[in-house]
mmCIF file of C-alpha atoms in Angstrom:
data_model
loop_
_atom_site.group_PDB
_atom_site.id
_atom_site.type_symbol
_atom_site.label_atom_id
_atom_site.label_comp_id
_atom_site.label_asym_id
_atom_site.label_seq_id
_atom_site.Cartn_x
_atom_site.Cartn_y
_atom_site.Cartn_z
ATOM 1 C CA MET A 1 7.838 -6.420 -4.925
ATOM 2 C CA LEU A 2 9.697 -3.333 -6.005
ATOM 3 C CA LEU A 3 7.827 -0.041 -6.134
ATOM 4 C CA TYR A 4 9.096 3.007 -8.000
ATOM 5 C CA VAL A 5 6.962 5.886 -6.738
ATOM 6 C CA ILE A 6 7.370 9.042 -8.818
ATOM 7 C CA ARG A 7 6.030 12.552 -8.501
ATOM 8 C CA HIS A 8 4.767 13.998 -11.773
ATOM 9 C CA GLY A 9 6.851 16.350 -13.919
ATOM 10 C CA GLU A 10 6.599 20.129 -13.796
ATOM 11 C CA THR A 11 3.444 21.995 -14.827
ATOM 12 C CA ALA A 12 2.752 25.642 -15.629
ATOM 13 C CA TRP A 13 0.953 25.954 -12.303
ATOM 14 C CA ASN A 14 4.030 24.673 -10.458
ATOM 15 C CA VAL A 15 6.019 27.496 -12.026
ATOM 16 C CA LEU A 16 3.358 30.092 -11.220
ATOM 17 C CA ARG A 17 2.999 28.730 -7.662
ATOM 18 C CA LYS A 18 -0.707 28.149 -8.135
ATOM 19 C CA ILE A 19 -2.443 25.716 -5.816
ATOM 20 C CA GLN A 20 -3.000 22.709 -8.049
ATOM 21 C CA GLY A 21 -4.563 19.881 -6.082
ATOM 22 C CA SER A 22 -7.238 18.019 -8.014
ATOM 23 C CA ALA A 23 -7.203 20.522 -10.899
ATOM 24 C CA ASP A 24 -6.263 18.582 -14.039
ATOM 25 C CA ILE A 25 -3.227 20.485 -15.315
ATOM 26 C CA PRO A 26 -0.932 18.954 -17.987
ATOM 27 C CA LEU A 27 2.845 18.856 -17.939
ATOM 28 C CA ASN A 28 4.664 21.854 -19.377
ATOM 29 C CA GLU A 29 7.589 21.545 -21.785
ATOM 30 C CA ASN A 30 10.097 21.215 -18.965
ATOM 31 C CA GLY A 31 7.919 18.640 -17.209
ATOM 32 C CA ILE A 32 7.869 16.536 -20.362
ATOM 33 C CA ARG A 33 11.664 16.833 -20.580
ATOM 34 C CA LEU A 34 12.157 15.783 -16.940
ATOM 35 C CA ALA A 35 9.906 12.750 -17.371
ATOM 36 C CA LYS A 36 11.702 11.699 -20.571
ATOM 37 C CA VAL A 37 15.143 12.032 -18.948
ATOM 38 C CA THR A 38 13.935 10.040 -15.938
ATOM 39 C CA GLY A 39 12.510 7.374 -18.237
ATOM 40 C CA GLU A 40 15.804 7.133 -20.102
ATOM 41 C CA LYS A 41 17.686 6.620 -16.832
ATOM 42 C CA LEU A 42 15.176 3.928 -15.797
ATOM 43 C CA LYS A 43 15.146 2.187 -19.190
ATOM 44 C CA ASP A 44 16.741 -0.960 -17.771
ATOM 45 C CA VAL A 45 14.132 -1.372 -15.042
ATOM 46 C CA SER A 46 11.797 -4.220 -15.969
ATOM 47 C CA PHE A 47 8.447 -2.742 -14.996
ATOM 48 C CA ASP A 48 5.542 -5.182 -15.002
ATOM 49 C CA LEU A 49 2.811 -2.656 -14.338
ATOM 50 C CA ALA A 50 2.218 1.050 -13.854
ATOM 51 C CA ILE A 51 -0.456 2.623 -11.689
ATOM 52 C CA SER A 52 -1.176 6.322 -12.014
ATOM 53 C CA SER A 53 -3.341 8.985 -10.521
ATOM 54 C CA PRO A 54 -6.074 9.737 -13.064
ATOM 55 C CA LEU A 55 -4.883 13.361 -13.343
ATOM 56 C CA GLN A 56 -3.123 13.933 -16.648
ATOM 57 C CA ARG A 57 0.133 15.313 -15.238
ATOM 58 C CA ALA A 58 0.734 12.020 -13.421
ATOM 59 C CA TYR A 59 -0.523 9.834 -16.271
ATOM 60 C CA GLN A 60 1.640 11.695 -18.806
ATOM 61 C CA THR A 61 4.630 11.204 -16.516
ATOM 62 C CA ALA A 62 4.012 7.452 -16.352
ATOM 63 C CA GLU A 63 3.684 7.268 -20.141
ATOM 64 C CA LEU A 64 6.901 9.212 -20.715
ATOM 65 C CA VAL A 65 8.862 7.199 -18.155
ATOM 66 C CA LEU A 66 7.737 3.929 -19.732
ATOM 67 C CA GLY A 67 8.516 5.177 -23.252
ATOM 68 C CA ASN A 68 8.006 2.521 -25.906
ATOM 69 C CA ARG A 69 7.610 -0.337 -23.449
ATOM 70 C CA ASN A 70 4.308 -2.144 -23.751
ATOM 71 C CA ILE A 71 3.394 -1.850 -20.078
ATOM 72 C CA PRO A 72 -0.220 -1.403 -18.968
ATOM 73 C CA ILE A 73 -1.071 1.755 -17.007
ATOM 74 C CA LYS A 74 -3.958 1.488 -14.584
ATOM 75 C CA THR A 75 -5.451 4.510 -12.843
ATOM 76 C CA ASP A 76 -6.517 4.740 -9.220
ATOM 77 C CA ALA A 77 -8.213 7.814 -7.759
ATOM 78 C CA ARG A 78 -6.893 6.984 -4.288
ATOM 79 C CA ILE A 79 -3.428 8.278 -5.309
ATOM 80 C CA GLN A 80 -4.813 11.470 -6.844
ATOM 81 C CA GLU A 81 -3.517 14.701 -5.325
ATOM 82 C CA ILE A 82 -5.169 16.193 -2.248
ATOM 83 C CA SER A 83 -8.121 18.413 -3.075
ATOM 84 C CA PHE A 84 -7.708 22.011 -1.948
ATOM 85 C CA GLY A 85 -11.360 22.812 -2.555
ATOM 86 C CA ASP A 86 -11.991 26.525 -2.975
ATOM 87 C CA LEU A 87 -8.249 27.315 -2.882
ATOM 88 C CA GLU A 88 -7.484 25.545 -6.155
ATOM 89 C CA GLY A 89 -6.062 27.883 -8.783
ATOM 90 C CA VAL A 90 -5.110 30.541 -6.229
ATOM 91 C CA GLN A 91 -1.575 31.862 -6.658
ATOM 92 C CA MET A 92 0.463 31.644 -3.465
ATOM 93 C CA LEU A 93 3.681 33.612 -3.847
ATOM 94 C CA HIS A 94 3.942 34.556 -0.182
ATOM 95 C CA VAL A 95 1.830 32.841 2.442
ATOM 96 C CA ASN A 96 1.113 34.910 5.510
ATOM 97 C CA PRO A 97 1.146 32.833 8.734
ATOM 98 C CA ALA A 98 -2.414 34.006 9.337
ATOM 99 C CA HIS A 99 -3.598 32.452 6.058
ATOM 100 C CA PRO A 100 -5.380 29.064 6.368
ATOM 101 C CA PHE A 101 -2.989 27.571 3.785
ATOM 102 C CA TYR A 102 0.106 28.393 5.853
ATOM 103 C CA ASN A 103 -0.047 25.233 7.961
ATOM 104 C CA PHE A 104 -0.195 23.004 4.895
ATOM 105 C CA PHE A 105 3.603 23.142 4.746
ATOM 106 C CA ALA A 106 4.446 24.527 8.196
ATOM 107 C CA ASP A 107 2.410 22.047 10.262
ATOM 108 C CA ALA A 108 0.628 19.679 7.899
ATOM 109 C CA TYR A 109 -1.234 17.643 10.493
ATOM 110 C CA HIS A 110 -2.925 20.812 11.773
ATOM 111 C CA TYR A 111 -3.771 22.132 8.304
ATOM 112 C CA ILE A 112 -7.456 23.032 8.123
ATOM 113 C CA PRO A 113 -8.721 22.611 4.559
ATOM 114 C CA ALA A 114 -10.690 25.218 2.670
ATOM 115 C CA ARG A 115 -14.333 24.588 1.863
ATOM 116 C CA ASN A 116 -14.730 21.409 -0.223
ATOM 117 C CA GLY A 117 -11.095 20.447 0.419
ATOM 118 C CA GLU A 118 -9.438 17.436 2.037
ATOM 119 C CA SER A 119 -7.310 17.255 5.166
ATOM 120 C CA ILE A 120 -3.952 15.512 5.485
ATOM 121 C CA TYR A 121 -5.761 12.757 7.393
ATOM 122 C CA ASP A 122 -8.179 12.292 4.471
ATOM 123 C CA ILE A 123 -5.392 11.758 1.942
ATOM 124 C CA CYS A 124 -3.398 9.547 4.322
ATOM 125 C CA GLU A 125 -6.448 7.323 4.756
ATOM 126 C CA ARG A 126 -7.114 6.804 1.053
ATOM 127 C CA THR A 127 -3.458 6.351 0.077
ATOM 128 C CA LYS A 128 -2.941 3.852 2.925
ATOM 129 C CA GLU A 129 -5.862 1.819 1.634
ATOM 130 C CA PHE A 130 -4.226 1.808 -1.814
ATOM 131 C CA TYR A 131 -0.782 0.922 -0.416
ATOM 132 C CA ASP A 132 -2.012 -1.914 1.778
ATOM 133 C CA GLU A 133 -4.032 -3.394 -1.072
ATOM 134 C CA LEU A 134 -1.061 -3.130 -3.433
ATOM 135 C CA ILE A 135 1.556 -4.761 -1.211
ATOM 136 C CA ASP A 136 -0.878 -7.493 -0.125
ATOM 137 C CA SER A 137 -1.658 -8.488 -3.719
ATOM 138 C CA SER A 138 -0.536 -12.097 -4.197
ATOM 139 C CA ASP A 139 -0.224 -11.551 -7.965
ATOM 140 C CA LEU A 140 2.325 -8.753 -7.556
ATOM 141 C CA GLN A 141 4.740 -10.114 -4.950
ATOM 142 C CA ASP A 142 7.524 -10.688 -7.490
ATOM 143 C CA LYS A 143 6.679 -7.707 -9.715
ATOM 144 C CA THR A 144 8.166 -4.271 -10.282
ATOM 145 C CA VAL A 145 5.549 -1.523 -10.265
ATOM 146 C CA LEU A 146 5.727 2.140 -11.282
ATOM 147 C CA VAL A 147 3.391 4.387 -9.270
ATOM 148 C CA ALA A 148 2.883 7.911 -10.665
ATOM 149 C CA THR A 149 1.401 10.381 -8.232
ATOM 150 C CA HIS A 150 1.748 13.893 -6.733
ATOM 151 C CA GLY A 151 3.705 15.813 -4.094
ATOM 152 C CA CYS A 152 1.330 15.557 -1.149
ATOM 153 C CA ALA A 153 -0.134 12.211 -2.228
ATOM 154 C CA LEU A 154 3.376 10.741 -2.453
ATOM 155 C CA ARG A 155 4.243 11.808 1.099
ATOM 156 C CA ALA A 156 0.921 10.424 2.356
ATOM 157 C CA LEU A 157 1.348 7.172 0.417
ATOM 158 C CA LEU A 158 4.816 6.551 1.849
ATOM 159 C CA GLN A 159 3.964 7.245 5.490
ATOM 160 C CA PRO A 160 4.168 3.473 6.191
ATOM 161 C CA VAL A 161 7.831 3.395 5.098
ATOM 162 C CA TYR A 162 9.224 6.610 6.574
ATOM 163 C CA GLU A 163 11.062 6.207 9.878
ATOM 164 C CA ASP A 164 9.831 9.468 11.397
ATOM 165 C CA ILE A 165 6.273 10.346 10.417
ATOM 166 C CA SER A 166 6.061 13.338 12.763
ATOM 167 C CA ASP A 167 7.409 15.421 9.847
ATOM 168 C CA PHE A 168 4.821 14.803 7.142
ATOM 169 C CA TRP A 169 6.925 16.476 4.443
ATOM 170 C CA GLN A 170 10.141 14.611 5.327
ATOM 171 C CA GLY A 171 12.146 17.823 5.039
ATOM 172 C CA GLY A 172 10.356 19.183 1.984
ATOM 173 C CA VAL A 173 8.209 18.463 -1.035
ATOM 174 C CA CYS A 174 9.525 15.744 -3.333
ATOM 175 C CA PRO A 175 10.970 17.383 -6.473
ATOM 176 C CA ASN A 176 9.208 16.958 -9.811
ATOM 177 C CA CYS A 177 10.002 13.478 -11.169
ATOM 178 C CA GLY A 178 11.682 12.553 -7.878
ATOM 179 C CA VAL A 179 11.606 8.773 -7.410
ATOM 180 C CA SER A 180 11.353 6.747 -4.213
ATOM 181 C CA ILE A 181 12.128 3.036 -4.427
ATOM 182 C CA ILE A 182 10.525 0.642 -1.949
ATOM 183 C CA GLU A 183 11.078 -3.087 -1.555
ATOM 184 C CA THR A 184 8.334 -5.100 0.097
ATOM 185 C CA LYS A 185 8.768 -8.650 1.355
ATOM 186 C CA GLY A 186 6.449 -10.580 3.608
ATOM 187 C CA GLY A 187 4.441 -7.471 4.423
ATOM 188 C CA LYS A 188 7.555 -5.495 5.426
ATOM 189 C CA SER A 189 8.484 -2.405 3.428
ATOM 190 C CA THR A 190 11.999 -1.016 3.128
ATOM 191 C CA LEU A 191 12.794 2.388 1.647
ATOM 192 C CA LEU A 192 15.776 1.917 -0.690
ATOM 193 C CA GLU A 193 15.844 5.398 -2.266
ATOM 194 C CA LYS A 194 14.076 8.616 -1.303
ATOM 195 C CA ASP A 195 13.294 11.436 -3.758
ATOM 196 C CA LYS A 196 16.040 10.410 -6.171
ATOM 197 C CA ILE A 197 16.349 12.625 -9.219
ATOM 198 C CA TYR A 198 17.808 11.455 -12.506
ATOM 199 C CA TYR A 199 18.260 14.805 -14.252
#
């Protein structure tokens, strides 16, 4: 199985540095452009299936990457972005180390979520369940699958394939429309490309 795991294109909230999480924000004009360019560069990849977060920015990205190809897109809430609870929609231009959100990037595993939000462990648990189910699927062993997700969800999803998981962010957030390519054989996953951009 080959997995192409992509972070969604840019949104207005990305530009404004608003905490997005489970808020359902669409792609902006630049996000649409990035997804189209990425799709053009991946036009020769023979995708058999696409699975997307149900949030529209990820689903739109999957649609734009696939273009005119008649490929089914399934949705799975387990690869939806982390919920930030009461912090969603808050603009974070400068995060003071005393602010509860500070550790989200500085020390993710010790991030304490806001009320109604999820922890890093919560999102790792649900994305691992999705990943294990996907790579164990007997029907998909020889397939190529596009997975459209989000910045934090992507890092959580790919924890099983990163060599050093002590750094949750792997040096930083995956760029918009960044693509990681994973090959799985016999239950073993190999990371072929990490955060590759095509624009």
